[in-house]
mmCIF file of N, CA, C and O in Angstrom:
data_model
loop_
_atom_site.group_PDB
_atom_site.id
_atom_site.type_symbol
_atom_site.label_atom_id
_atom_site.label_comp_id
_atom_site.label_asym_id
_atom_site.label_seq_id
_atom_site.Cartn_x
_atom_site.Cartn_y
_atom_site.Cartn_z
ATOM 1 N N MET A 1 7.735 -2.404 26.571
ATOM 2 C CA MET A 1 6.278 -1.927 25.859
ATOM 3 C C MET A 1 5.666 -2.753 24.948
ATOM 4 O O MET A 1 6.617 -3.359 23.901
ATOM 5 N N ASP A 2 4.465 -3.203 25.045
ATOM 6 C CA ASP A 2 3.832 -3.884 23.938
ATOM 7 C C ASP A 2 3.328 -3.490 22.564
ATOM 8 O O ASP A 2 3.451 -2.320 22.897
ATOM 9 N N ALA A 3 3.323 -4.417 21.823
ATOM 10 C CA ALA A 3 3.042 -3.963 20.506
ATOM 11 C C ALA A 3 1.134 -3.693 20.651
ATOM 12 O O ALA A 3 0.720 -4.223 21.451
ATOM 13 N N PRO A 4 1.103 -2.419 19.620
ATOM 14 C CA PRO A 4 -0.467 -2.648 19.629
ATOM 15 C C PRO A 4 -1.154 -3.473 19.305
ATOM 16 O O PRO A 4 -0.988 -4.544 18.277
ATOM 17 N N ALA A 5 -2.479 -3.515 19.538
ATOM 18 C CA ALA A 5 -3.496 -4.740 19.201
ATOM 19 C C ALA A 5 -3.589 -4.435 17.662
ATOM 20 O O ALA A 5 -3.636 -3.663 17.011
ATOM 21 N N PRO A 6 -3.930 -5.936 17.175
ATOM 22 C CA PRO A 6 -4.295 -5.579 15.568
ATOM 23 C C PRO A 6 -5.112 -4.470 15.223
ATOM 24 O O PRO A 6 -5.063 -3.849 14.269
ATOM 25 N N GLU A 7 -6.256 -4.398 16.138
ATOM 26 C CA GLU A 7 -7.492 -3.445 15.764
ATOM 27 C C GLU A 7 -6.750 -1.914 15.737
ATOM 28 O O GLU A 7 -7.006 -0.937 15.015
ATOM 29 N N GLN A 8 -5.831 -1.696 16.842
ATOM 30 C CA GLN A 8 -5.048 -0.464 16.938
ATOM 31 C C GLN A 8 -4.244 -0.379 15.793
ATOM 32 O O GLN A 8 -4.185 0.679 15.252
ATOM 33 N N GLN A 9 -3.571 -1.242 15.374
ATOM 34 C CA GLN A 9 -2.710 -1.407 14.550
ATOM 35 C C GLN A 9 -3.245 -1.015 13.109
ATOM 36 O O GLN A 9 -2.487 -0.263 12.301
ATOM 37 N N LYS A 10 -4.262 -1.402 12.718
ATOM 38 C CA LYS A 10 -5.201 -1.348 11.699
ATOM 39 C C LYS A 10 -5.225 0.365 11.513
ATOM 40 O O LYS A 10 -5.253 1.155 10.621
ATOM 41 N N MET A 11 -5.608 1.008 12.544
ATOM 42 C CA MET A 11 -6.135 2.282 12.547
ATOM 43 C C MET A 11 -4.608 3.236 12.428
ATOM 44 O O MET A 11 -4.989 4.509 12.033
ATOM 45 N N LEU A 12 -3.661 2.657 12.921
ATOM 46 C CA LEU A 12 -2.599 3.418 13.030
ATOM 47 C C LEU A 12 -1.789 3.445 11.581
ATOM 48 O O LEU A 12 -1.070 4.487 11.278
ATOM 49 N N ALA A 13 -2.203 2.385 10.549
ATOM 50 C CA ALA A 13 -1.710 2.479 9.400
ATOM 51 C C ALA A 13 -2.064 3.651 8.477
ATOM 52 O O ALA A 13 -3.146 4.232 8.753
ATOM 53 N N SER A 14 -0.880 3.720 7.480
ATOM 54 C CA SER A 14 -1.573 5.056 6.894
ATOM 55 C C SER A 14 -2.447 4.847 5.638
ATOM 56 O O SER A 14 -2.785 5.472 5.004
ATOM 57 N N MET A 15 -2.645 3.636 5.465
ATOM 58 C CA MET A 15 -3.339 3.272 4.216
ATOM 59 C C MET A 15 -3.889 1.637 4.453
ATOM 60 O O MET A 15 -2.965 0.632 4.870
ATOM 61 N N ALA A 16 -5.417 1.698 4.139
ATOM 62 C CA ALA A 16 -5.712 0.372 4.454
ATOM 63 C C ALA A 16 -5.544 -0.732 3.549
ATOM 64 O O ALA A 16 -5.172 -0.135 2.374
ATOM 65 N N PRO A 17 -5.485 -2.092 3.986
ATOM 66 C CA PRO A 17 -5.315 -2.831 2.459
ATOM 67 C C PRO A 17 -5.834 -2.719 1.421
ATOM 68 O O PRO A 17 -5.714 -3.022 0.568
ATOM 69 N N ASP A 18 -7.307 -2.339 1.892
ATOM 70 C CA ASP A 18 -8.218 -2.178 0.526
ATOM 71 C C ASP A 18 -7.817 -1.242 -0.270
ATOM 72 O O ASP A 18 -7.739 -1.164 -1.457
ATOM 73 N N GLU A 19 -7.298 -0.095 0.191
ATOM 74 C CA GLU A 19 -6.908 0.924 -0.290
ATOM 75 C C GLU A 19 -5.612 0.768 -1.184
ATOM 76 O O GLU A 19 -5.302 1.248 -2.273
ATOM 77 N N LEU A 20 -4.531 -0.086 -0.461
ATOM 78 C CA LEU A 20 -3.374 -0.407 -1.406
ATOM 79 C C LEU A 20 -4.011 -1.254 -2.554
ATOM 80 O O LEU A 20 -3.640 -1.185 -3.528
ATOM 81 N N ARG A 21 -4.975 -2.014 -2.202
ATOM 82 C CA ARG A 21 -5.464 -2.927 -3.651
ATOM 83 C C ARG A 21 -5.864 -2.070 -4.615
ATOM 84 O O ARG A 21 -5.609 -2.311 -5.790
ATOM 85 N N THR A 22 -6.549 -1.261 -4.358
ATOM 86 C CA THR A 22 -7.048 -0.336 -5.247
ATOM 87 C C THR A 22 -6.401 0.715 -5.916
ATOM 88 O O THR A 22 -6.231 0.829 -7.117
ATOM 89 N N ALA A 23 -5.268 1.224 -5.284
ATOM 90 C CA ALA A 23 -3.850 1.869 -5.490
ATOM 91 C C ALA A 23 -3.324 0.960 -6.756
ATOM 92 O O ALA A 23 -2.741 1.489 -7.955
ATOM 93 N N MET A 24 -3.122 -0.255 -6.262
ATOM 94 C CA MET A 24 -2.269 -1.019 -7.449
ATOM 95 C C MET A 24 -3.185 -1.298 -8.504
ATOM 96 O O MET A 24 -2.423 -0.890 -9.477
ATOM 97 N N ARG A 25 -4.317 -1.837 -8.660
ATOM 98 C CA ARG A 25 -5.003 -1.675 -9.778
ATOM 99 C C ARG A 25 -5.002 -0.312 -10.588
ATOM 100 O O ARG A 25 -4.955 -0.351 -11.758
ATOM 101 N N THR A 26 -5.350 0.770 -9.873
ATOM 102 C CA THR A 26 -5.354 2.086 -10.783
ATOM 103 C C THR A 26 -4.021 2.314 -11.256
ATOM 104 O O THR A 26 -3.975 2.884 -12.568
ATOM 105 N N LEU A 27 -3.161 2.131 -10.534
ATOM 106 C CA LEU A 27 -1.533 2.123 -11.217
ATOM 107 C C LEU A 27 -1.233 1.022 -12.253
ATOM 108 O O LEU A 27 -0.265 1.307 -12.733
ATOM 109 N N GLY A 28 -1.932 0.064 -12.290
ATOM 110 C CA GLY A 28 -1.657 -0.793 -13.390
ATOM 111 C C GLY A 28 -0.569 -2.016 -13.028
ATOM 112 O O GLY A 28 -0.050 -2.391 -13.553
ATOM 113 N N TYR A 29 -0.542 -1.983 -11.437
ATOM 114 C CA TYR A 29 0.039 -3.264 -10.958
ATOM 115 C C TYR A 29 -0.536 -4.453 -10.636
ATOM 116 O O TYR A 29 -1.791 -4.157 -9.876
ATOM 117 N N ARG A 30 -0.343 -5.457 -11.728
ATOM 118 C CA ARG A 30 -1.007 -6.559 -11.443
ATOM 119 C C ARG A 30 -0.696 -7.554 -10.445
ATOM 120 O O ARG A 30 -1.393 -8.344 -10.015
ATOM 121 N N THR A 31 0.735 -7.706 -9.920
ATOM 122 C CA THR A 31 0.942 -8.327 -8.819
ATOM 123 C C THR A 31 1.618 -7.869 -7.744
ATOM 124 O O THR A 31 2.120 -6.524 -7.927
ATOM 125 N N GLN A 32 1.864 -8.427 -6.725
ATOM 126 C CA GLN A 32 2.456 -7.920 -5.459
ATOM 127 C C GLN A 32 4.192 -7.755 -6.012
ATOM 128 O O GLN A 32 4.808 -6.740 -5.767
ATOM 129 N N HIS A 33 4.834 -8.286 -6.718
ATOM 130 C CA HIS A 33 6.036 -8.372 -7.406
ATOM 131 C C HIS A 33 6.191 -7.134 -8.314
ATOM 132 O O HIS A 33 7.207 -6.394 -8.003
ATOM 133 N N ASP A 34 5.195 -6.857 -9.019
ATOM 134 C CA ASP A 34 5.018 -5.588 -9.916
ATOM 135 C C ASP A 34 5.171 -4.416 -9.140
ATOM 136 O O ASP A 34 6.145 -3.381 -9.053
ATOM 137 N N LEU A 35 4.285 -4.156 -8.205
ATOM 138 C CA LEU A 35 4.403 -3.171 -7.022
ATOM 139 C C LEU A 35 5.586 -3.057 -6.196
ATOM 140 O O LEU A 35 6.304 -2.169 -6.484
ATOM 141 N N ALA A 36 6.297 -3.879 -5.704
ATOM 142 C CA ALA A 36 7.312 -4.252 -5.101
ATOM 143 C C ALA A 36 8.520 -3.853 -5.935
ATOM 144 O O ALA A 36 9.625 -2.766 -5.292
ATOM 145 N N ALA A 37 8.781 -4.117 -7.223
ATOM 146 C CA ALA A 37 9.863 -3.909 -7.930
ATOM 147 C C ALA A 37 9.864 -2.279 -8.147
ATOM 148 O O ALA A 37 10.810 -1.617 -8.483
ATOM 149 N N ALA A 38 8.718 -1.695 -8.550
ATOM 150 C CA ALA A 38 8.480 -0.439 -8.788
ATOM 151 C C ALA A 38 8.859 0.365 -7.763
ATOM 152 O O ALA A 38 9.417 1.568 -8.085
ATOM 153 N N ILE A 39 8.421 0.070 -6.511
ATOM 154 C CA ILE A 39 8.878 0.953 -5.387
ATOM 155 C C ILE A 39 10.136 0.570 -4.599
ATOM 156 O O ILE A 39 10.363 1.139 -3.172
ATOM 157 N N GLY A 40 10.654 -0.581 -4.982
ATOM 158 C CA GLY A 40 11.794 -0.724 -4.263
ATOM 159 C C GLY A 40 12.082 -1.484 -2.875
ATOM 160 O O GLY A 40 12.847 -1.133 -1.882
ATOM 161 N N VAL A 41 10.808 -2.337 -2.618
ATOM 162 C CA VAL A 41 10.902 -3.001 -1.491
ATOM 163 C C VAL A 41 10.193 -4.749 -2.049
ATOM 164 O O VAL A 41 10.592 -5.009 -3.176
ATOM 165 N N SER A 42 10.440 -5.490 -0.660
ATOM 166 C CA SER A 42 10.593 -6.849 -0.984
ATOM 167 C C SER A 42 8.893 -7.173 -1.753
ATOM 168 O O SER A 42 8.201 -6.407 -1.020
ATOM 169 N N ARG A 43 8.795 -8.390 -2.109
ATOM 170 C CA ARG A 43 7.306 -8.763 -2.491
ATOM 171 C C ARG A 43 6.826 -9.083 -1.143
ATOM 172 O O ARG A 43 5.445 -8.967 -1.122
ATOM 173 N N SER A 44 7.471 -9.991 -0.303
ATOM 174 C CA SER A 44 6.924 -10.333 0.818
ATOM 175 C C SER A 44 6.553 -8.810 1.884
ATOM 176 O O SER A 44 5.326 -8.715 2.553
ATOM 177 N N ALA A 45 7.088 -7.716 1.801
ATOM 178 C CA ALA A 45 6.582 -6.467 2.481
ATOM 179 C C ALA A 45 5.229 -6.215 1.906
ATOM 180 O O ALA A 45 4.378 -5.898 2.484
ATOM 181 N N VAL A 46 5.024 -6.141 0.497
ATOM 182 C CA VAL A 46 3.859 -5.666 -0.045
ATOM 183 C C VAL A 46 2.717 -6.899 0.515
ATOM 184 O O VAL A 46 1.691 -6.616 0.741
ATOM 185 N N SER A 47 3.152 -8.180 0.480
ATOM 186 C CA SER A 47 2.053 -9.334 0.970
ATOM 187 C C SER A 47 2.054 -8.797 2.449
ATOM 188 O O SER A 47 0.532 -9.015 2.820
ATOM 189 N N LEU A 48 2.589 -8.406 3.306
ATOM 190 C CA LEU A 48 2.096 -8.314 4.805
ATOM 191 C C LEU A 48 1.377 -6.835 4.665
ATOM 192 O O LEU A 48 0.232 -7.142 5.772
ATOM 193 N N TRP A 49 1.528 -6.094 4.141
ATOM 194 C CA TRP A 49 0.622 -4.979 4.048
ATOM 195 C C TRP A 49 -0.590 -5.344 3.477
ATOM 196 O O TRP A 49 -1.654 -4.757 4.008
ATOM 197 N N LEU A 50 -0.870 -6.195 2.455
ATOM 198 C CA LEU A 50 -2.048 -6.403 1.743
ATOM 199 C C LEU A 50 -2.929 -7.422 2.859
ATOM 200 O O LEU A 50 -3.868 -7.403 2.685
ATOM 201 N N GLU A 51 -2.351 -8.245 3.545
ATOM 202 C CA GLU A 51 -2.936 -9.181 4.645
ATOM 203 C C GLU A 51 -3.144 -8.313 5.834
ATOM 204 O O GLU A 51 -3.828 -8.426 7.023
ATOM 205 N N GLY A 52 -2.804 -7.051 5.983
ATOM 206 C CA GLY A 52 -3.193 -6.113 7.018
ATOM 207 C C GLY A 52 -1.979 -6.652 8.424
ATOM 208 O O GLY A 52 -2.476 -6.253 9.482
ATOM 209 N N LYS A 53 -1.135 -7.476 8.165
ATOM 210 C CA LYS A 53 -0.230 -7.563 9.275
ATOM 211 C C LYS A 53 0.631 -6.618 9.717
ATOM 212 O O LYS A 53 1.217 -6.816 10.865
ATOM 213 N N VAL A 54 1.247 -5.961 8.628
ATOM 214 C CA VAL A 54 1.933 -4.642 9.019
ATOM 215 C C VAL A 54 1.426 -3.426 8.121
ATOM 216 O O VAL A 54 1.131 -3.517 7.139
ATOM 217 N N GLY A 55 1.368 -2.390 8.659
ATOM 218 C CA GLY A 55 1.029 -1.245 8.087
ATOM 219 C C GLY A 55 1.803 -0.560 6.980
ATOM 220 O O GLY A 55 3.098 -0.752 7.041
ATOM 221 N N VAL A 56 0.990 0.190 6.160
ATOM 222 C CA VAL A 56 2.077 0.390 4.903
ATOM 223 C C VAL A 56 2.613 1.895 5.531
ATOM 224 O O VAL A 56 2.115 2.540 5.978
ATOM 225 N N PRO A 57 4.113 1.774 5.121
ATOM 226 C CA PRO A 57 4.922 3.139 5.713
ATOM 227 C C PRO A 57 4.058 4.024 5.295
ATOM 228 O O PRO A 57 3.749 4.688 4.192
ATOM 229 N N ARG A 58 4.185 5.270 5.881
ATOM 230 C CA ARG A 58 3.546 6.707 5.594
ATOM 231 C C ARG A 58 4.137 7.096 4.239
ATOM 232 O O ARG A 58 3.292 7.526 3.155
ATOM 233 N N PRO A 59 5.473 6.964 3.902
ATOM 234 C CA PRO A 59 6.125 7.538 2.697
ATOM 235 C C PRO A 59 5.492 6.899 1.405
ATOM 236 O O PRO A 59 5.331 7.220 0.310
ATOM 237 N N VAL A 60 5.177 5.303 1.818
ATOM 238 C CA VAL A 60 4.796 4.567 0.389
ATOM 239 C C VAL A 60 3.365 4.937 0.506
ATOM 240 O O VAL A 60 2.988 4.882 -1.006
ATOM 241 N N ALA A 61 2.445 5.056 1.322
ATOM 242 C CA ALA A 61 1.107 5.680 0.852
ATOM 243 C C ALA A 61 1.071 6.844 0.245
ATOM 244 O O ALA A 61 0.340 7.129 -0.824
ATOM 245 N N MET A 62 1.882 7.811 0.731
ATOM 246 C CA MET A 62 1.867 9.221 0.213
ATOM 247 C C MET A 62 2.485 8.989 -1.266
ATOM 248 O O MET A 62 2.045 9.791 -1.973
ATOM 249 N N LEU A 63 3.283 8.409 -1.435
ATOM 250 C CA LEU A 63 3.729 8.033 -3.166
ATOM 251 C C LEU A 63 2.731 7.554 -3.883
ATOM 252 O O LEU A 63 2.629 8.207 -4.970
ATOM 253 N N LEU A 64 2.042 6.850 -3.317
ATOM 254 C CA LEU A 64 1.163 5.950 -3.998
ATOM 255 C C LEU A 64 -0.005 6.937 -4.646
ATOM 256 O O LEU A 64 -0.473 6.952 -5.838
ATOM 257 N N ARG A 65 -0.377 7.688 -3.437
ATOM 258 C CA ARG A 65 -1.662 8.643 -3.574
ATOM 259 C C ARG A 65 -1.088 9.847 -4.579
ATOM 260 O O ARG A 65 -1.872 10.414 -5.613
ATOM 261 N N MET A 66 0.302 10.345 -4.633
ATOM 262 C CA MET A 66 0.773 10.836 -5.765
ATOM 263 C C MET A 66 0.845 10.613 -7.078
ATOM 264 O O MET A 66 0.517 11.404 -7.615
ATOM 265 N N LEU A 67 1.041 9.484 -6.996
ATOM 266 C CA LEU A 67 1.122 8.786 -8.509
ATOM 267 C C LEU A 67 -0.319 8.606 -9.102
ATOM 268 O O LEU A 67 -0.429 8.984 -10.226
ATOM 269 N N ILE A 68 -1.339 8.348 -8.178
ATOM 270 C CA ILE A 68 -2.547 8.335 -8.767
ATOM 271 C C ILE A 68 -2.943 9.691 -9.133
ATOM 272 O O ILE A 68 -3.568 10.165 -10.073
ATOM 273 N N ALA A 69 -2.668 10.827 -8.530
ATOM 274 C CA ALA A 69 -3.246 11.922 -8.687
ATOM 275 C C ALA A 69 -2.518 12.664 -9.697
ATOM 276 O O ALA A 69 -3.238 13.031 -10.816
ATOM 277 N N ALA A 70 -1.224 12.151 -9.965
ATOM 278 C CA ALA A 70 -0.467 12.842 -11.111
ATOM 279 C C ALA A 70 -1.102 11.846 -12.417
ATOM 280 O O ALA A 70 -1.241 12.669 -13.611
ATOM 281 N N GLN A 71 -1.613 10.629 -12.539
ATOM 282 C CA GLN A 71 -2.092 10.048 -13.594
ATOM 283 C C GLN A 71 -3.199 10.779 -13.773
ATOM 284 O O GLN A 71 -3.899 10.504 -14.790
ATOM 285 N N ARG A 72 -4.228 10.818 -12.909
ATOM 286 C CA ARG A 72 -5.563 11.544 -13.149
ATOM 287 C C ARG A 72 -5.344 12.975 -13.730
ATOM 288 O O ARG A 72 -6.115 13.235 -14.673
ATOM 289 N N ARG A 73 -4.364 13.781 -13.317
ATOM 290 C CA ARG A 73 -4.025 15.172 -14.132
ATOM 291 C C ARG A 73 -3.696 14.671 -15.485
ATOM 292 O O ARG A 73 -3.782 15.825 -16.500
ATOM 293 N N ALA A 74 -2.902 13.843 -15.749
ATOM 294 C CA ALA A 74 -2.527 13.657 -17.337
ATOM 295 C C ALA A 74 -3.574 13.208 -17.961
ATOM 296 O O ALA A 74 -3.200 13.489 -19.253
ATOM 297 N N PHE A 75 -4.610 12.895 -17.843
ATOM 298 C CA PHE A 75 -5.945 12.857 -18.662
ATOM 299 C C PHE A 75 -6.808 13.851 -18.754
ATOM 300 O O PHE A 75 -7.438 14.225 -18.464
#
């Protein structure tokens, strides 16, 4: 079975690279390393997500969205 085309892969990702960048800023993660350390993945994984080469795993997207929602409720 062939891998999905890049256009299809972007549609299948649970979080677009731009949304990931926005989530990082919102949560105060200044670098790829900061985010990677906080969620327990490698910096290279974060880099691949930000480049759109690999989709953000659904659990990671859900975690980031939950953290943002919790942060907004705290204020």
